[in-house]
Short mmCIF file of C-alpha atoms in Angstrom, two decimals:
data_model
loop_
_atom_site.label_atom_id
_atom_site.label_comp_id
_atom_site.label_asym_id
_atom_site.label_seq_id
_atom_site.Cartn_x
_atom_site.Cartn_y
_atom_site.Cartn_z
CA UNK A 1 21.88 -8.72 -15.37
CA UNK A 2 21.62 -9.52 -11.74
CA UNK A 3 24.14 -8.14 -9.30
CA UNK A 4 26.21 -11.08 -7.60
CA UNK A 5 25.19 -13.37 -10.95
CA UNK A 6 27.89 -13.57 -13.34
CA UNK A 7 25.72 -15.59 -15.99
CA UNK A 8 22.99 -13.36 -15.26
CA UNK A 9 19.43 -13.26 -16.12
CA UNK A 10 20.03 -15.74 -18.72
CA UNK A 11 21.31 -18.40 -15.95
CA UNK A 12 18.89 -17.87 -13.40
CA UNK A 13 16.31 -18.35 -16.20
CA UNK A 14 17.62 -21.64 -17.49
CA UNK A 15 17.90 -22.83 -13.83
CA UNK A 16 14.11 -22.32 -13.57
CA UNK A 17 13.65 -23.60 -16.90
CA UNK A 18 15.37 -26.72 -15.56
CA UNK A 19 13.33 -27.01 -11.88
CA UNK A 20 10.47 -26.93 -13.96
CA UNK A 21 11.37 -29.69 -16.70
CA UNK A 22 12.95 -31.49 -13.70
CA UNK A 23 9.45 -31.25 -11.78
CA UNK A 24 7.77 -32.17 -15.11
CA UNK A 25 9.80 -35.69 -15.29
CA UNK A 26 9.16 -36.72 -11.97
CA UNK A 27 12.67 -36.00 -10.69
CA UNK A 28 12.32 -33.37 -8.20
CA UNK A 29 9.03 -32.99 -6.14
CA UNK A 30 6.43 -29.97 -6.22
CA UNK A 31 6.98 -28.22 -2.67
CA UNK A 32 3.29 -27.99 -1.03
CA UNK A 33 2.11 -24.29 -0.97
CA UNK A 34 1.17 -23.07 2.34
CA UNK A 35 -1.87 -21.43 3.25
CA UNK A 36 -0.74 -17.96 2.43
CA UNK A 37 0.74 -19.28 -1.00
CA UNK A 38 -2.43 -21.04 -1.78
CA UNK A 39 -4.52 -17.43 -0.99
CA UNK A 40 -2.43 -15.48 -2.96
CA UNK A 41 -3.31 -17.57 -6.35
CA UNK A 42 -6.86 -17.92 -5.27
CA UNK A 43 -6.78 -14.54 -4.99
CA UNK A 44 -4.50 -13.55 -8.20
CA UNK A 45 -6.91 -16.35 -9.81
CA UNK A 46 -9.78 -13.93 -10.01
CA UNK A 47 -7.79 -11.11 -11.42
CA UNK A 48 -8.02 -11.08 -15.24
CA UNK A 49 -4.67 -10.38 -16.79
CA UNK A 50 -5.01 -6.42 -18.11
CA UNK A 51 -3.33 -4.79 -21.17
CA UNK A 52 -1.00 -2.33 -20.22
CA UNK A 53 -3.16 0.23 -21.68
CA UNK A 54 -6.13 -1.82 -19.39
CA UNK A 55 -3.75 -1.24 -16.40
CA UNK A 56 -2.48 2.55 -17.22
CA UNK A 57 -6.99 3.04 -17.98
CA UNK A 58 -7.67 1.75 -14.73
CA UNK A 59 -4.89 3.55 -12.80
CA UNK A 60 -5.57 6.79 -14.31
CA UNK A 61 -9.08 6.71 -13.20
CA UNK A 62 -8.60 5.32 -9.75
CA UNK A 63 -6.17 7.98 -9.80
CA UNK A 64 -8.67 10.89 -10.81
CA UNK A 65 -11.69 9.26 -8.21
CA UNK A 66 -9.15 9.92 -5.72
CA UNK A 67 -7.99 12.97 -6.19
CA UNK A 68 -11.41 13.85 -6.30
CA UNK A 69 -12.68 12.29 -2.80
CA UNK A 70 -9.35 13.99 -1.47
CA UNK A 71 -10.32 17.80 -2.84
CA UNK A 72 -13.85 16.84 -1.42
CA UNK A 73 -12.53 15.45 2.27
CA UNK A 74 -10.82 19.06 2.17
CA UNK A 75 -13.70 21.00 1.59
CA UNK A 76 -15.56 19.42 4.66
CA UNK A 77 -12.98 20.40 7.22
CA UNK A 78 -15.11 23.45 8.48
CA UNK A 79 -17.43 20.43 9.55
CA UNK A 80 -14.73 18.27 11.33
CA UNK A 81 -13.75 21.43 13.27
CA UNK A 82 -17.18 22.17 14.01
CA UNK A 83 -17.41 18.13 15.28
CA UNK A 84 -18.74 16.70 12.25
CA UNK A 85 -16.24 14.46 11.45
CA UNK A 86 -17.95 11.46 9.34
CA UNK A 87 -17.90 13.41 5.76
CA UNK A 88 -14.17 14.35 6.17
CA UNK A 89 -13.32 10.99 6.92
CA UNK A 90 -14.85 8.96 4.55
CA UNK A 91 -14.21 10.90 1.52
CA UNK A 92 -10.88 10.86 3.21
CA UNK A 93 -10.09 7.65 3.44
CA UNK A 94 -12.73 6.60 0.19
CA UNK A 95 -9.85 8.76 -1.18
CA UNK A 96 -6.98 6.71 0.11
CA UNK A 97 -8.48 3.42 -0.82
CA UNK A 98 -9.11 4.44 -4.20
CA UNK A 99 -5.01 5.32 -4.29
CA UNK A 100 -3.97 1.85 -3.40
CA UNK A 101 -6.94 0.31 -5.65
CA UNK A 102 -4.94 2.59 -8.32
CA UNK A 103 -1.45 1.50 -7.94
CA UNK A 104 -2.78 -2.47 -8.14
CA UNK A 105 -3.89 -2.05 -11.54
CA UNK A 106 -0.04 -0.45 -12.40
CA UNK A 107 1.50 -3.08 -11.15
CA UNK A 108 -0.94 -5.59 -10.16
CA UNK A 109 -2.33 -7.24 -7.48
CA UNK A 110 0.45 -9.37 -6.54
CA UNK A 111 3.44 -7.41 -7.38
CA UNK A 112 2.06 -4.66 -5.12
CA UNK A 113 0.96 -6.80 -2.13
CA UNK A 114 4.70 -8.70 -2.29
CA UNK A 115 6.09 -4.75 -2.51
CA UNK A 116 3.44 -3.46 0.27
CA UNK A 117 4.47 -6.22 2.73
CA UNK A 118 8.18 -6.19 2.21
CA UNK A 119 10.60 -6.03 5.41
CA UNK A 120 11.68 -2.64 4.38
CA UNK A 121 8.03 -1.68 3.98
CA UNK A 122 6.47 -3.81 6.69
CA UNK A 123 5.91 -1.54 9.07
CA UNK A 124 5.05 1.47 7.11
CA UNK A 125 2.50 -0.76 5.32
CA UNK A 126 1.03 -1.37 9.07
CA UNK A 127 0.92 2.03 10.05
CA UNK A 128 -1.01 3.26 7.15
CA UNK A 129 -3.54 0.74 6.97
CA UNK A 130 -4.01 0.89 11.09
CA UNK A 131 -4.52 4.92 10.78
CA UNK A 132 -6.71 4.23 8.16
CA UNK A 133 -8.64 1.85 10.68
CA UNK A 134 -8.59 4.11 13.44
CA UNK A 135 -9.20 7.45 11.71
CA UNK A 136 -12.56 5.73 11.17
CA UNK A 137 -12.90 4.27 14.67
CA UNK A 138 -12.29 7.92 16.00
CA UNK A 139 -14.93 9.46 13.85
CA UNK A 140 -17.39 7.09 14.07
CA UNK A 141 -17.07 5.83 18.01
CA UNK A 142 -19.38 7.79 20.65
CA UNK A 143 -17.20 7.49 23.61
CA UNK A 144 -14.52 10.06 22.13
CA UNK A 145 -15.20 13.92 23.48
CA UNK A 146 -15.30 16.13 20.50
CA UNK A 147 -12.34 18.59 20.82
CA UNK A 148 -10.02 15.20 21.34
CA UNK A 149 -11.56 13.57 18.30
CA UNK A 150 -10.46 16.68 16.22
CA UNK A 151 -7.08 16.01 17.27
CA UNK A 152 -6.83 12.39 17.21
CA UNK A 153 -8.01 12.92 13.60
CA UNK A 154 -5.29 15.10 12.51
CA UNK A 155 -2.58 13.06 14.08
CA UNK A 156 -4.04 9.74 12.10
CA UNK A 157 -3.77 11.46 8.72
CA UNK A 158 -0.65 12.72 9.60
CA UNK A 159 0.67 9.56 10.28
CA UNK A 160 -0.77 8.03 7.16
CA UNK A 161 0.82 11.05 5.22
CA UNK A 162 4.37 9.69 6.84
CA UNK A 163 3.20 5.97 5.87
CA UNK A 164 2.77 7.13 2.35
CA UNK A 165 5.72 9.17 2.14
CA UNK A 166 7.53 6.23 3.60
CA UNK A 167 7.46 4.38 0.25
CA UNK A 168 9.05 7.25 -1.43
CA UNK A 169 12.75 6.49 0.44
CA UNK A 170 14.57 4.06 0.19
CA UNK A 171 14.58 2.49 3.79
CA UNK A 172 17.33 4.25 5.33
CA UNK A 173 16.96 7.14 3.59
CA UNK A 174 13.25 7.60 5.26
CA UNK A 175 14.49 7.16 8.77
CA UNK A 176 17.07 10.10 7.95
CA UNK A 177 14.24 11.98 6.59
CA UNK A 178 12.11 11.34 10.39
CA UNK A 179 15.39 11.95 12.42
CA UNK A 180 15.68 15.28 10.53
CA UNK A 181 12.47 16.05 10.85
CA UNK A 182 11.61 15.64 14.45
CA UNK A 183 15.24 17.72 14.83
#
């Protein structure tokens, strides 16, 4: 039962039950979707709906592909301190994308995007996905000197370790964790 809810999940389910039938006899109007609301079921549209043996299939071996591309990004360091930075990175972040791509099919598409893009997540969700942008811009942009791209490397994949990790705590519990650890 829901917290707060003293009927709980059994009223808020016949209240839905009865905005629907309501909407269904004419006596309460459908709410327009926005843009964003009209995306998300194109979007969700062309998603078939998975087993859960489907979903546990396809997040085992997203799972496995990037665990793989992560062992091989590691293996290529020698070449991103020697200022060959492109194989690192993109079996790096190949690696990363194949993690998220992994933890849609668990809990799909939808679910995970509403989780990613939470308040408590928000920001943690922006940092990740901008490292992951920028991590590529610095390996791949000519204007960088190579010592400072080295660096500017490591301190994106460090901040999309803290991105990752930031899912892990709950949200005040992670801001405890990065006052401790800068301490």
């Amino acid at each position: 039962p829901e917290r707060g809810n003293k009927g709980g999940w059994m009223t808020s389910s016949m209240s839905a039950s009865f905005k629907g039938f309501k909407r269904a006899v004419g006596l309460e109007e459908e709410k327009p979707k926005t843009a964003a609301e009209e995306m998300e079921d194109a979007l969700c549209g062309m998603c078939p709906e998975l087993t859960y043996k489907q979903r546990v299939g396809g997040y085992v071996t997203c799972f496995f592909v990037s665990f793989c591309l992560s062992i091989g990004s590691f293996t290529r360091l020698v070449q991103l301190v020697k200022g060959n930075p492109a194989p690192f990175v993109v079996f790096y972040t190949l690696g990363n994308v194949m993690a998220i791509l992994g933890s849609l099919f668990l809990s799909g598409p939808r679910t995970q995007c509403k989780k990613m893009w939470d308040k408590t997540r928000r920001i943690a969700t922006f940092v990740y996905f901008a490292t992951i942008f920028f991590t590529l811009f610095v390996a791949f942009y000519d204007g960088i000197p190579p010592g400072g791209r080295v660096g500017l490397i490591i301190m994106c994949i460090f901040f999309q370790w803290l991105g990752r990790l930031k899912k892990k705590f709950p949200p005040d519990g992670f801001f405890f964790f990065l006052f401790y650890f800068y301490i």
